[in-house]
Coordinates of C-alpha atoms and ligand atoms in Angstrom, one line a residue:
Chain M
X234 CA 20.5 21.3 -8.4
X235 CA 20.6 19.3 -5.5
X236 CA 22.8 19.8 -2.5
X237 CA 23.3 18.0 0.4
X238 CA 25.2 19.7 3.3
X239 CA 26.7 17.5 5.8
X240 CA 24.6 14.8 5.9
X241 CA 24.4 12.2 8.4
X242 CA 22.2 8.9 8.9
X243 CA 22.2 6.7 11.7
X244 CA 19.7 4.3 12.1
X245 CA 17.9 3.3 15.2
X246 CA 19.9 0.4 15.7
X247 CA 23.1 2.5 15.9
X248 CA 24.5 1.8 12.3
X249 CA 25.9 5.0 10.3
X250 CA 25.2 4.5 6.8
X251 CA 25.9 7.9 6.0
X252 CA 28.1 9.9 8.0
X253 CA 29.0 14.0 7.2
X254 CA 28.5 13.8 3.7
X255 CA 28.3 17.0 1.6
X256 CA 28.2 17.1 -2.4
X257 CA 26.6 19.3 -5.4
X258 CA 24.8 17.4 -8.0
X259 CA 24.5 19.8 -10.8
X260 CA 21.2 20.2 -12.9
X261 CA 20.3 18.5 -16.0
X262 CA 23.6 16.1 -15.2
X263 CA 24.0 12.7 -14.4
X264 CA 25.7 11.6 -11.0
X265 CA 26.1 8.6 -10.3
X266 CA 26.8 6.8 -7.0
X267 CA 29.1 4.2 -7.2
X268 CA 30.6 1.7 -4.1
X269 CA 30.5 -1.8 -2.6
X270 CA 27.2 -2.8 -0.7
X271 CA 26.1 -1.6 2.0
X272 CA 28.3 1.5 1.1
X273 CA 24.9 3.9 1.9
X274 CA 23.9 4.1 -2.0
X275 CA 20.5 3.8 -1.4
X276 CA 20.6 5.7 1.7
X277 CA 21.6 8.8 0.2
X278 CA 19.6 8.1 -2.9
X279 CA 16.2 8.2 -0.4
X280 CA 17.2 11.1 2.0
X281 CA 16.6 13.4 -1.7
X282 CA 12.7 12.1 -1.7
X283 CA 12.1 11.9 2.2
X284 CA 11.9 7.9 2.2
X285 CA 15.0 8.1 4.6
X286 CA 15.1 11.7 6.9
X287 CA 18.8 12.7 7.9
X288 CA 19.3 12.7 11.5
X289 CA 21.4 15.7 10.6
X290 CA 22.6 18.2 8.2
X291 CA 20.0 18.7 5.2
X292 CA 19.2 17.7 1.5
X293 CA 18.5 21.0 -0.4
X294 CA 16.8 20.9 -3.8
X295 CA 17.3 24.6 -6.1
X296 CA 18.0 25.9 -2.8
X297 CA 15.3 24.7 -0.8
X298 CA 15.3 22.5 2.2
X299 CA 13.5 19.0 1.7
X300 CA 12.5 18.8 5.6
X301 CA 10.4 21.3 5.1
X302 CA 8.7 19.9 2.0
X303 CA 5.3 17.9 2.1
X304 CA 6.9 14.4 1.5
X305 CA 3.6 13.1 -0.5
X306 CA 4.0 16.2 -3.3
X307 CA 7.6 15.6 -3.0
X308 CA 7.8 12.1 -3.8
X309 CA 5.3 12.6 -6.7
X310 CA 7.6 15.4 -8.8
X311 CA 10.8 13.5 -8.1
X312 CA 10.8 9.9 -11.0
X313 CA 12.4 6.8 -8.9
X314 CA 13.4 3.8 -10.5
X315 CA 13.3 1.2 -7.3
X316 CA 16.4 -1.1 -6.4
X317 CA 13.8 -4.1 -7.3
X318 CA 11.4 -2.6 -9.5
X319 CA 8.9 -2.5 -7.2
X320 CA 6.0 -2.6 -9.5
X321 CA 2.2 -3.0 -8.8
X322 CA 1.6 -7.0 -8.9
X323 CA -2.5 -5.8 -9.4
X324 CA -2.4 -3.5 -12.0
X325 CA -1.5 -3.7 -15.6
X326 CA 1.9 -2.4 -17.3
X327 CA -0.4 0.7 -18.4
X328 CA -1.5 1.2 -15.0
X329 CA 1.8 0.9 -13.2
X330 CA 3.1 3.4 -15.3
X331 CA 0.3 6.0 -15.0
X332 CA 0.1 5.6 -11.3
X333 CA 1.6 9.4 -10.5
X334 CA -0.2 11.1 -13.3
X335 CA -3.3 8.9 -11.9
X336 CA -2.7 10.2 -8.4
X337 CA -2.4 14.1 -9.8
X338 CA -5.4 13.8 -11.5
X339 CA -5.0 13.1 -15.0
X340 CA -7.8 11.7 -16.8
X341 CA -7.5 7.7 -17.4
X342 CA -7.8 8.0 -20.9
X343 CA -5.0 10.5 -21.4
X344 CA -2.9 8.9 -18.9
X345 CA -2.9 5.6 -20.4
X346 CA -2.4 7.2 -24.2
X347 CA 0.5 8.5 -22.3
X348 CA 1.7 5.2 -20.7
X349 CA 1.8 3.9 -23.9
X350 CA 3.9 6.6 -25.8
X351 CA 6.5 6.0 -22.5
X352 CA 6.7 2.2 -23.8
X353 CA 7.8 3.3 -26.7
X354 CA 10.2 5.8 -25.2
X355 CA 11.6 2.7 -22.8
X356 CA 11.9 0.7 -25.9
X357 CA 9.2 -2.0 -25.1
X358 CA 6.2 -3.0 -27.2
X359 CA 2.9 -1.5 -26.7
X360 CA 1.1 -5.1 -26.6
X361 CA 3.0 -5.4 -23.1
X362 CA 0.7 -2.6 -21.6
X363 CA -2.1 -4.8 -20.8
X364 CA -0.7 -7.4 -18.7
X365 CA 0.8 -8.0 -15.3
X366 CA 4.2 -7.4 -13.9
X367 CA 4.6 -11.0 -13.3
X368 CA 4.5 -11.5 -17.5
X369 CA 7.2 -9.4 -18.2
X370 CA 11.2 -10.6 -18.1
X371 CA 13.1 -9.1 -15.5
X372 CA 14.2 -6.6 -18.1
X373 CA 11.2 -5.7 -19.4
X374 CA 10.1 -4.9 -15.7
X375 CA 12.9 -2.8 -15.4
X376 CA 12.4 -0.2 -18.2
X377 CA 8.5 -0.2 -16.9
X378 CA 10.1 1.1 -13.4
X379 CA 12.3 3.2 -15.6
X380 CA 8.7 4.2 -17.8
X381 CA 7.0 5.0 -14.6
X382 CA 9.7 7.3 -13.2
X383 CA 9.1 9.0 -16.4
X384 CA 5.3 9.5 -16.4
X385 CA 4.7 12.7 -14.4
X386 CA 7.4 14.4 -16.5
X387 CA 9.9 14.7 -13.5
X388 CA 12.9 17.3 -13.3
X389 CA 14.9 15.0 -11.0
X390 CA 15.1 11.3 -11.4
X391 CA 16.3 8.5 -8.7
X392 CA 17.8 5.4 -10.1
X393 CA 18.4 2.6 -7.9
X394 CA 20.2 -0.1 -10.2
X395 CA 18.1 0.1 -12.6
X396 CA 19.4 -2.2 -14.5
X397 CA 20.9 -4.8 -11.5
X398 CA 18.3 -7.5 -12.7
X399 CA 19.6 -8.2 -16.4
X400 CA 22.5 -10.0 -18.5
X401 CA 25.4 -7.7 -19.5
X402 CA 24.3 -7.7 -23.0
X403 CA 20.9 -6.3 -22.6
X404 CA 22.5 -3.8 -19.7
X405 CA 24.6 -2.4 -21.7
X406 CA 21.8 -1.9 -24.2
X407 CA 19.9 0.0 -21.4
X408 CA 22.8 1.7 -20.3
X409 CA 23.2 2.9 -24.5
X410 CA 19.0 3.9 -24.1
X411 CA 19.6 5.9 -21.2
X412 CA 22.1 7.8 -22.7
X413 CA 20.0 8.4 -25.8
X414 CA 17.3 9.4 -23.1
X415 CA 19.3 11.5 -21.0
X416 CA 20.2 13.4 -24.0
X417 CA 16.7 13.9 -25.1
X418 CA 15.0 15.2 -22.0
X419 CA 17.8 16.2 -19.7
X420 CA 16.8 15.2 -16.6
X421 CA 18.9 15.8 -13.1
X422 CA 20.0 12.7 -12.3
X423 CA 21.1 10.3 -9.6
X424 CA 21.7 7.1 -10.7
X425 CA 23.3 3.9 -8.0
X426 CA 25.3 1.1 -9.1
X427 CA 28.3 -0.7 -7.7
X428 CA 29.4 -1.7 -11.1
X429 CA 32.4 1.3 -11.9
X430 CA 31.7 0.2 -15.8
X431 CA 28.4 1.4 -16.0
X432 CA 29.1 4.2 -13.8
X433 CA 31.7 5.2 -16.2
X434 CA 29.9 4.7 -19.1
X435 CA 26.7 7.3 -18.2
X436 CA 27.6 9.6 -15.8
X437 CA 29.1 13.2 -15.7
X438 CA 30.3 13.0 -12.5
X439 CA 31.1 9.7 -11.0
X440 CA 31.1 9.6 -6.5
X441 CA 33.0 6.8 -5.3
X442 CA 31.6 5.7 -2.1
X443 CA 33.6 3.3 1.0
X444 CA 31.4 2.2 3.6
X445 CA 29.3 4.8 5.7
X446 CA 29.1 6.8 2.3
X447 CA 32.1 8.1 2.9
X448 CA 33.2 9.8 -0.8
X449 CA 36.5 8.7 -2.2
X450 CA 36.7 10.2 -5.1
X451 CA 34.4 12.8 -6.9
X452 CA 35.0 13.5 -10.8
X453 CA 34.3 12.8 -14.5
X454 CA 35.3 9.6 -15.7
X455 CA 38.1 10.9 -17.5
X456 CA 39.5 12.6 -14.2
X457 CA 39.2 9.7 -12.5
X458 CA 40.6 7.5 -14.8
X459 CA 43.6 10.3 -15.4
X460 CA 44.1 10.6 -11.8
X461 CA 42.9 8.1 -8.9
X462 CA 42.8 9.8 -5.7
X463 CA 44.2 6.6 -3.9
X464 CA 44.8 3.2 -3.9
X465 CA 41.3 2.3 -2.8
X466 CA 40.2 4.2 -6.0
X467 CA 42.4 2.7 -7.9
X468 CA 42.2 -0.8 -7.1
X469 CA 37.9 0.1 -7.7
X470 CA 38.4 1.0 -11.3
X471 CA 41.0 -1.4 -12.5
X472 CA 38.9 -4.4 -10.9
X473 CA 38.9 -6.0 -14.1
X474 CA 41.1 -3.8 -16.2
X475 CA 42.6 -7.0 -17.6
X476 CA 40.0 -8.4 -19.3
X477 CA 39.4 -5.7 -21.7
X478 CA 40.5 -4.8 -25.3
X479 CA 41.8 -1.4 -25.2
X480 CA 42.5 1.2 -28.4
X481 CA 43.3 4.6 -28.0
X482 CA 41.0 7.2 -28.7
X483 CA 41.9 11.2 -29.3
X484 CA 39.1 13.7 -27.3
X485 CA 38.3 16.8 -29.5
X486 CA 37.3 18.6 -26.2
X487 CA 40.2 18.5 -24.7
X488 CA 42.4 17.0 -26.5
X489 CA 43.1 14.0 -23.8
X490 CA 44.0 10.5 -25.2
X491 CA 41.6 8.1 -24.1
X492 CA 42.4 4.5 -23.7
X493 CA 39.0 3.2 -24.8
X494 CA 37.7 -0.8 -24.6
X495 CA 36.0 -2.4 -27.0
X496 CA 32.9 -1.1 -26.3
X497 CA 34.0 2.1 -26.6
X498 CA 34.2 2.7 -23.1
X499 CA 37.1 4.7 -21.6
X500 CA 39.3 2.7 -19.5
X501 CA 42.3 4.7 -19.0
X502 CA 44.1 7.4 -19.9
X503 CA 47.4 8.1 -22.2
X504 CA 50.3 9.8 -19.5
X505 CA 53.8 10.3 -19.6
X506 CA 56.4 8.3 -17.9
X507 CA 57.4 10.9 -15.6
X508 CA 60.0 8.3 -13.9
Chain Q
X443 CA -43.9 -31.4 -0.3
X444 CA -47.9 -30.8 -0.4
X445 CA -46.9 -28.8 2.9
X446 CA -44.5 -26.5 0.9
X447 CA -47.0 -26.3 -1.7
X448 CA -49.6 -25.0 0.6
X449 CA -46.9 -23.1 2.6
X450 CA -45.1 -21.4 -0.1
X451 CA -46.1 -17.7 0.8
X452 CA -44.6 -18.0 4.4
X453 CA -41.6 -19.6 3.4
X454 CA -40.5 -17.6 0.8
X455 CA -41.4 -14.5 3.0
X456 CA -39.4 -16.3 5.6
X457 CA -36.3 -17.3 3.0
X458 CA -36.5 -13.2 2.8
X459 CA -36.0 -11.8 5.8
X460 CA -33.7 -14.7 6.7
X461 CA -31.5 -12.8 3.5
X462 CA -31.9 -9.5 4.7
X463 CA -30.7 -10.3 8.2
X464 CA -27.7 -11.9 7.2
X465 CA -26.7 -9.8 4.7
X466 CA -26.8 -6.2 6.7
X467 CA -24.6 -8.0 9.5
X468 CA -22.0 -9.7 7.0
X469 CA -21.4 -5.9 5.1
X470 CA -21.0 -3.8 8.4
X471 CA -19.0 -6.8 10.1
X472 CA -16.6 -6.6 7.0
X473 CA -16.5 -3.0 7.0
X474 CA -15.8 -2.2 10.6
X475 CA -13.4 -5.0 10.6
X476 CA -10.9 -4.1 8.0
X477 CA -10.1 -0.8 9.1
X478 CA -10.1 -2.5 12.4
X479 CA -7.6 -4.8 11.1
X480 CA -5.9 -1.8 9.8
X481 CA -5.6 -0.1 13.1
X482 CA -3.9 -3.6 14.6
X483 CA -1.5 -3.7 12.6
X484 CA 0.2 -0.3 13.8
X485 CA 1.9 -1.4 16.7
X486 CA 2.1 -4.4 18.9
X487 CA -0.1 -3.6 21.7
X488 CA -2.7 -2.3 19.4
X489 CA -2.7 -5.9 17.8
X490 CA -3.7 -7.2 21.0
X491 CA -6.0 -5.4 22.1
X492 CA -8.0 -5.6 18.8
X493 CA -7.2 -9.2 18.2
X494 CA -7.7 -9.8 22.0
X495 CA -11.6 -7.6 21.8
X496 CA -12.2 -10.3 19.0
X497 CA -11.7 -13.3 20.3
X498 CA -13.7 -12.0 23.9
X499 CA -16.4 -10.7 21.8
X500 CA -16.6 -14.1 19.9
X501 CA -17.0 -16.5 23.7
X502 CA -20.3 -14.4 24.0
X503 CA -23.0 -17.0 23.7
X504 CA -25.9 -16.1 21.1
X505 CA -29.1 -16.1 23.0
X506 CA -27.8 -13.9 26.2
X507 CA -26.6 -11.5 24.1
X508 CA -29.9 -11.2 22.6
X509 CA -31.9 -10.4 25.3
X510 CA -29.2 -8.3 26.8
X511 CA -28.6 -5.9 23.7
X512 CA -32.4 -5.1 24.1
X513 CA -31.4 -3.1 27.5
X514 CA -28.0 -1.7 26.1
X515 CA -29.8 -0.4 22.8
X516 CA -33.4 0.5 24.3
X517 CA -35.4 -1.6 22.1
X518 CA -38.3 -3.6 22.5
X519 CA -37.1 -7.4 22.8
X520 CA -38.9 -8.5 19.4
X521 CA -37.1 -5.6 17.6
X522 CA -35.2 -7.4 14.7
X523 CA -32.5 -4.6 15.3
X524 CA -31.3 -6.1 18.2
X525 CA -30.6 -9.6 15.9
X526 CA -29.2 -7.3 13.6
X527 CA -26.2 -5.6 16.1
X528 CA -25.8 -9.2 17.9
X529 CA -24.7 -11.2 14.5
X530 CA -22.6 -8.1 13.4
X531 CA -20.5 -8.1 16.8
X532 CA -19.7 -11.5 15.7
X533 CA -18.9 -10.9 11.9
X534 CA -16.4 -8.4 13.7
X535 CA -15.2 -10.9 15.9
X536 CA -15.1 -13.3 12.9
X537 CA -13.6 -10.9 10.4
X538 CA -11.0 -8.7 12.1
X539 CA -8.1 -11.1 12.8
X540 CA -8.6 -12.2 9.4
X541 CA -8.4 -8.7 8.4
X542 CA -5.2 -8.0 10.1
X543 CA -3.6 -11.3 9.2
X544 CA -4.8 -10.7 5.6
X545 CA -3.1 -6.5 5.6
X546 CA -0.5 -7.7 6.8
X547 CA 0.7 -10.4 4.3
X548 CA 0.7 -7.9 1.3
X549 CA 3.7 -7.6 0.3
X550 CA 5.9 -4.8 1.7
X551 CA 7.5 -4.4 -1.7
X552 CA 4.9 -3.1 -2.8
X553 CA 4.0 -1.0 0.3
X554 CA 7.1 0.7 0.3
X555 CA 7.1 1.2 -3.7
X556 CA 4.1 3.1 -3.5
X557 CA 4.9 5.5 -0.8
X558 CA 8.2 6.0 -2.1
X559 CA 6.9 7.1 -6.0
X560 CA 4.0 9.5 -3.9
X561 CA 0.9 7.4 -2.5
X562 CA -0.8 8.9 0.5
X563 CA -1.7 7.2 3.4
X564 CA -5.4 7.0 2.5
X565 CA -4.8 6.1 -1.9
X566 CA -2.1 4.0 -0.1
X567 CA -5.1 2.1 1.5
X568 CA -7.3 2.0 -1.3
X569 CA -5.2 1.3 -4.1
X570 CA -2.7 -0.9 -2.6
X571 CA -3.4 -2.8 0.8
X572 CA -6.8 -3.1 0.0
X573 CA -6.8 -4.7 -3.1
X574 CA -3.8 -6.8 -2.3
X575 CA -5.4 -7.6 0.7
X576 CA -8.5 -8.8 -1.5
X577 CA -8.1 -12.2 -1.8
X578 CA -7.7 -13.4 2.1
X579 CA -10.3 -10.7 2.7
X580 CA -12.5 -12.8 0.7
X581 CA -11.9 -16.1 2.0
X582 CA -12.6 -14.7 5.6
X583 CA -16.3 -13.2 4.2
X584 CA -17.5 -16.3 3.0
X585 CA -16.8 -17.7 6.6
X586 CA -18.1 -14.7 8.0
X587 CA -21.5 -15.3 5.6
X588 CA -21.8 -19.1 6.0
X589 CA -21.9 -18.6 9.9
X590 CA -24.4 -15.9 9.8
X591 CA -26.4 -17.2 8.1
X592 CA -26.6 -20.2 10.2
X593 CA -26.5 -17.9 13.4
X594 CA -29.6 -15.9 11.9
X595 CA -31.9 -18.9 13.0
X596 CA -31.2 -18.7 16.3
X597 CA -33.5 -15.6 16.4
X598 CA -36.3 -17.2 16.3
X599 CA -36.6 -17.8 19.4
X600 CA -37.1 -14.5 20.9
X601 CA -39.6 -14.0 17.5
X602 CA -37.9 -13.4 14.6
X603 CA -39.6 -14.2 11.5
X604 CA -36.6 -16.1 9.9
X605 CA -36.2 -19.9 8.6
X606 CA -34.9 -20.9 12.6
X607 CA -39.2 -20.6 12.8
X608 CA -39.0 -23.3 11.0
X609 CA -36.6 -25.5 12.8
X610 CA -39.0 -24.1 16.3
X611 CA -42.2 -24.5 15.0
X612 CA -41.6 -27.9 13.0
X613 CA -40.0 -29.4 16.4
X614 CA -42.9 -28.3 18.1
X615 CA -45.4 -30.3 15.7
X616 CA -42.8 -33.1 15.7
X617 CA -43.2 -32.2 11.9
X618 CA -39.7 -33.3 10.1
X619 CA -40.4 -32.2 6.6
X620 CA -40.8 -28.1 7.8
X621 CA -37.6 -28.4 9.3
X622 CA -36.0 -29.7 6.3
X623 CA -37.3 -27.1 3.9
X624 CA -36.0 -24.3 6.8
X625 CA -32.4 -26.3 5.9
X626 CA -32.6 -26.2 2.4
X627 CA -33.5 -23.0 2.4
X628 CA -31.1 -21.5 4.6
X629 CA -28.4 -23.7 2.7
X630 CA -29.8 -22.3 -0.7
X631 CA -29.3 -18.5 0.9
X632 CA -25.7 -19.5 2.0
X633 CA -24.8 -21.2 -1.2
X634 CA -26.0 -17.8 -3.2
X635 CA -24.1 -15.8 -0.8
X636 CA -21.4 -17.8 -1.3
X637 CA -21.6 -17.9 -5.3
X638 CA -21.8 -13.8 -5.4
X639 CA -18.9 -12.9 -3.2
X640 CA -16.8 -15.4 -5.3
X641 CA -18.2 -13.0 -8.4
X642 CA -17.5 -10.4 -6.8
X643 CA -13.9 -11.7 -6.0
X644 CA -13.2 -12.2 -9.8
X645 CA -14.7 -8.7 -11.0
X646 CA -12.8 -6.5 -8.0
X647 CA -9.6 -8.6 -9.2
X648 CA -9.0 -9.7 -12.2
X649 CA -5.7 -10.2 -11.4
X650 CA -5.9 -13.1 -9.4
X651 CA -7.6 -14.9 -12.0
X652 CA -4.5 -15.9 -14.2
X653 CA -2.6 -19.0 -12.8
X654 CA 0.1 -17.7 -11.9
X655 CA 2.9 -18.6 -9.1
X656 CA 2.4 -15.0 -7.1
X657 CA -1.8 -15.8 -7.5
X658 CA -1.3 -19.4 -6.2
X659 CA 0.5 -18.5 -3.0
X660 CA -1.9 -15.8 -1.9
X661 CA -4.5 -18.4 -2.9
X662 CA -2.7 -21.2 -0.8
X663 CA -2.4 -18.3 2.0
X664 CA -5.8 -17.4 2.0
X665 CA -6.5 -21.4 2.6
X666 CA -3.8 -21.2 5.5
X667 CA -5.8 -19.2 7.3
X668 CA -8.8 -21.4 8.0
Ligands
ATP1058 N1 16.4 0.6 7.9 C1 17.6 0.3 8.3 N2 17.9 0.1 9.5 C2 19.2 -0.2 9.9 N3 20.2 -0.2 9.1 C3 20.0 0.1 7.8 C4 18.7 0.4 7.3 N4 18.8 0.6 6.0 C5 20.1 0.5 5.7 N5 20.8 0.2 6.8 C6 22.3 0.0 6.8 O1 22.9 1.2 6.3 C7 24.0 0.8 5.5 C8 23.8 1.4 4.1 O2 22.7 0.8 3.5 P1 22.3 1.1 2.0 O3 21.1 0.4 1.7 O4 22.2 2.6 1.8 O5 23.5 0.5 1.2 P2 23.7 0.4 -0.4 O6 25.0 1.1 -0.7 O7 22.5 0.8 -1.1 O8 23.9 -1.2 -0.6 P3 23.5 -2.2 -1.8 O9 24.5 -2.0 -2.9 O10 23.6 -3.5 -1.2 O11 22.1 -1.8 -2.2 C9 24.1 -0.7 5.5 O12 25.1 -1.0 6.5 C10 22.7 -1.1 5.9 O13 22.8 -2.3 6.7
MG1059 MG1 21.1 -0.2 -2.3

C-alpha cells in the first residue's frame, strides 16, 4: 500500500505542482492518475521513488516513510516505466532490461536468459534483444521500458504514459497486455495518463487531477461514470462521448447496467429519470 | 639511408623510449582529466576554476617548466621523470575541458533514467556518463597523443634520449637525413598511437559503430569540438 499524507511540492522557482494532496493506493491494484498537463502527474508519480522529495507531508510505503529510505535501494525494488522510455542508447535491448538485476548482482548469464523470457512476457520477439534502442519502433521501445520495470520482480510499479508514444490501435493492444499482465502478477500499481479512456479501461481506482494535483474525483470507473463529482469531471469524461458506439451491458457483480462502447469499454451508466 | 643502416640500434632504441614517454603522460593526463572534467561540471564556479587551471597550465612554455619541475620534484635535471610530469600537466591542460564539454553533452535522458530505475552515483559514472561520454573522450586523446608525442622531443635538450636527439644532433652536424628519420619516426609512433586508440574506440563501443542518426551527431559533436 502506498499512502501519501498531505503532500506538498513546490519547486524552487515557486511553482506548486502538488499542493496538500493525501490518497491510499491499495495493494496489488491499479491507480491510475489521470488530468491535463502540467496537472502534477509525474510529480506525484516521482515523490513514491525519491526522484522528486516533498517539501512537506510524506509518501508512506506498507507503513513506512520513504524519506527515511536509502533512495538508491529504493529506486531499485520499485519498476518505473519513464514518461519517454528513457532507455540506454549504449546497451542492447537485453542489457537495458537487465540493468537492475545487473546492478543487484545477478549473474550476466541468468540475467539475460531472464531478459529474454520478459520479451516474451512484453509480447516482443526475442531476435530484438540484441540490438539498440534506436532499432526499435517507438512501440517496441515502450514495452522494453515496460520489460525493464519488470526485471527485478518489483512489488510496486510506476507507469509514466507508457504507452503516450504509439497509434491508438497498438495502444489499446498494450493497454489489453497490461491487463492480461496485471492479472498475472498483481503488481501495485500507478499508472499516469491524461487520456480518461485508457484510464478507464485499466484501472481500479481512477484520480482525477486539476492543476497543482489537486484530486477531483477519486473512484472506480463505474462510480465515476455513475456519478461525476462535478462539472469539471464531467465535462473530462464525456470529452468525446459522441464519437462512440455504445450497447448496454448487464454487471454480474453488481448488477449495474453498463453503457459499454464498441470496444467494450464502459462509457456510462444506465439511471433513472428522476425528473 | 646507409646512415640508418649503420644507425639502426640507436634509433630504434630512441623510437622506444620516445613511445614510452608519450605513452605514460597521454594515460595519466586522460585519467586525471576526466574525473576532473567530472568535478567541473558540478557547479559553475567549479567549471571555472578547473577550466580556468587548464587553460593557465597550458601558457606555460615547455623548456622552463623543465628545468623548473627539477627543483619542485627534487630530481636530478637529466631525470626523465621530470619530462614525464611536465607533458602530463599539459595532457591535463589538453584533456580536461574536453572532458567536461564531452560529460556534459550526454544526454540527460539518459542521466536521469538511470538514477531514477536505481544507478548510484559511482555505476552512474561508469556505466552511463562514461561510456556515453566515450566518443568525444576519444577525439580529445588523439589530440592529447599527437601533441605529446611531438612535445616529447623537446626533451632532448636537457638530455633525453628521445627522437628530438635527432632533430639536435642532426642540426648540429648540418646532417638533414638524421633529422628526417627522427620525423618519420616520431610520425610512425603518432600514427600507431593514433590507429590503437581508434581500436580501442570501436571495441569499448560497439555502439557507435552502426550508422546511425544518434551515432552521427555525437560523431559530428566530437568534430565540433576541435
Ligand atoms: N523541476 C521543476 N522545476 C520547476 N517546475 C516544475 C519542475 N517539474 C515540474 N514542474 C512544474 O510542476 C507542474 C507539474 O508538473 P508535472 O510534470 O508533474 O506535470 P504532469 O501532470 O506530469 O504533466 P504532463 O502530462 O505534461 O506530463 C507543472 O506546472 C510543471 O511546470
Ligand atoms: Mg508528466
Amino acid at each position: 500500500m502506498i499512502e501519501f499524507q498531505n503532500v506538498t511540492k513546490q519547486f524552487p522557482d515557486g511553482t506548486f505542482a502538488v499542493k496538500d494532496f493525501s490518497l491510499v493506493l491499495p495493494s496489488h491494484k491499479v491507480t491510475v492518475f489521470v488530468g491535463s498537463s502540467g496537472a502534477g502527474k509525474t510529480t506525484l508519480l516521482r515523490m513514491i521513488n525519491r526522484m522528486v522529495n516533498p517539501t512537506s507531508g510524506k509518501v508512506l510505503i506498507d507503513g513506512e516513510d520513504v524519506a527515511g529510505l536509502n533512495p538508491v535501494a529504493l529506486r531499485r525494488k520499485i519498476g518505473y516505466v519513464l514518461q519517454a522510455t528513457g532507455l540506454l542508447p549504449h546497451r542492447k535491448i537485453a542489457d537495458n532490461i537487465a540493468s537492475v538485476p545487473r546492478l543487484n548482482g545477478v549473474p550476466k548469464s541468468k540475467a539475460r536468459e531472464e531478459a529474454l523470457i520478459l520479451l516474451d512476457t512484453v509480447g516482443l520477439d526475442r531476435s530484438l534483444a540484441d540490438r539498440y534502442p534506436d532499432q526499435l519502433s517507438g512501440g517496441q521501445q515502450q514495452r522494453v521500458g515496460v520489460a525493464r520495470a519488470l526485471a527485478s520482480d518489483p512489488n510496486i510499479l510506476l507507469m509514466d504514459e507508457p504507452f503516450g508514444a504509439v497509434d491508438p490501435i497498438v495502444r489499446l493492444e498494450l493497454q489489453d497486455e497490461l491487463n492480461r499482465l496485471q492479472g498475472e502478477i498483481s503488481k501495485t500499481m500507478v499508472f499516469v495518463t491524461h487520456n480518461i479512456d485508457e484510464a478507464f479501461a485499466i484501472a481500479d481506482q481512477v484520480v482525477i487531477l486539476r492543476a497543482g494535483g489537486e484530486i477531483a474525483q477519486v473512484g472506480s470507473p463505474a462510480e465515476i461514470l455513475a456519478n461525476p463529482a462535478d462539472d469539471f469531471v464531467e465535462t473530462f469524461i464525456g470529452a468525446d462521448k459522441g464519437k462512440r458506439t455504445l450497447h448496454l451491458q448487464r454487471r454480474e457483480e453488481d448488477g449495474v447496467t453498463l453503457i459499454v462502447d464498441a470496444e467494450g469499454r464502459p462509457a456510462g451508466i444506465l439511471g433513472e429519470d428522476k425528473g | 639511408m646507409s646512415w640508418l643502416v649503420d644507425n639502426f640500434d640507436l634509433v630504434a632504441r630512441l623510437t622506444g623510449n620516445h613511445a614510452i614517454l608519450s605513452v605514460i603522460p597521454i594515460v595519466l593526463g586522460f585519467v586525471i582529466a576526466v574525473p576532473l572534467g567530472w568535478i567541473a561540471n558540478r557547479s559553475h564556479s567549479l567549471r571555472s576554476w578547473v577550466i580556468g587551471g587548464g587553460s593557465f597550465l597550458y601558457t606555460i612554455p615547455s623548456l622552463p617548466l623543465f628545468v623548473i619541475l627539477p627543483y619542485i620534484l627534487g630530481t636530478r635535471i637529466t631525470d626523465e621523470r621530470n619530462i614525464i610530469v611536465a607533458l602530463t600537466i599539459y595532457a591535463v591542460a589538453m584533456m580536461v575541458r574536453t572532458a567536461a564539454d564531452a560529460l556534459a553533452a550526454v544526454p540527460a535522458d539518459a542521466v536521469e533514467a538511470s538514477t531514477s530505475i536505481g544507478y548510484s552515483l559511482w555505476t552512474r559514472f561508469w556505466l552511463v556518463e562514461f561510456p556515453l561520454a566515450g566518443p568525444v573522450l576519444l577525439a580529445g586523446l588523439r589530440v592529447v597523443s599527437a601533441s605529446t608525442i611531438a612535445l616529447v622531443s623537446v626533451g632532448a635538450i636537457i638530455g633525453s634520449a628521445n627522437l628530438g636527439y635527432l632533430f639536435t644532433n642532426g642540426k648540429q652536424r648540418d646532417f638533414l637525413e638524421e633529422i628526417l628519420i627522427g620525423i618519420g619516426a616520431s610520425f610512425l609512433i603518432a600514427l600507431v598511437f593514433d590507429i590503437a586508440i581508434v581500436l580501442l574506440g570501436r571495441v569499448l563501443m560497439p555502439w557507435n559503430l552502426r550508422k546511425s542518426p544518434a551515432s552521427k551527431s555525437i560523431r559530428q559533436n566530437a568534430v565540433g569540438v576541435y
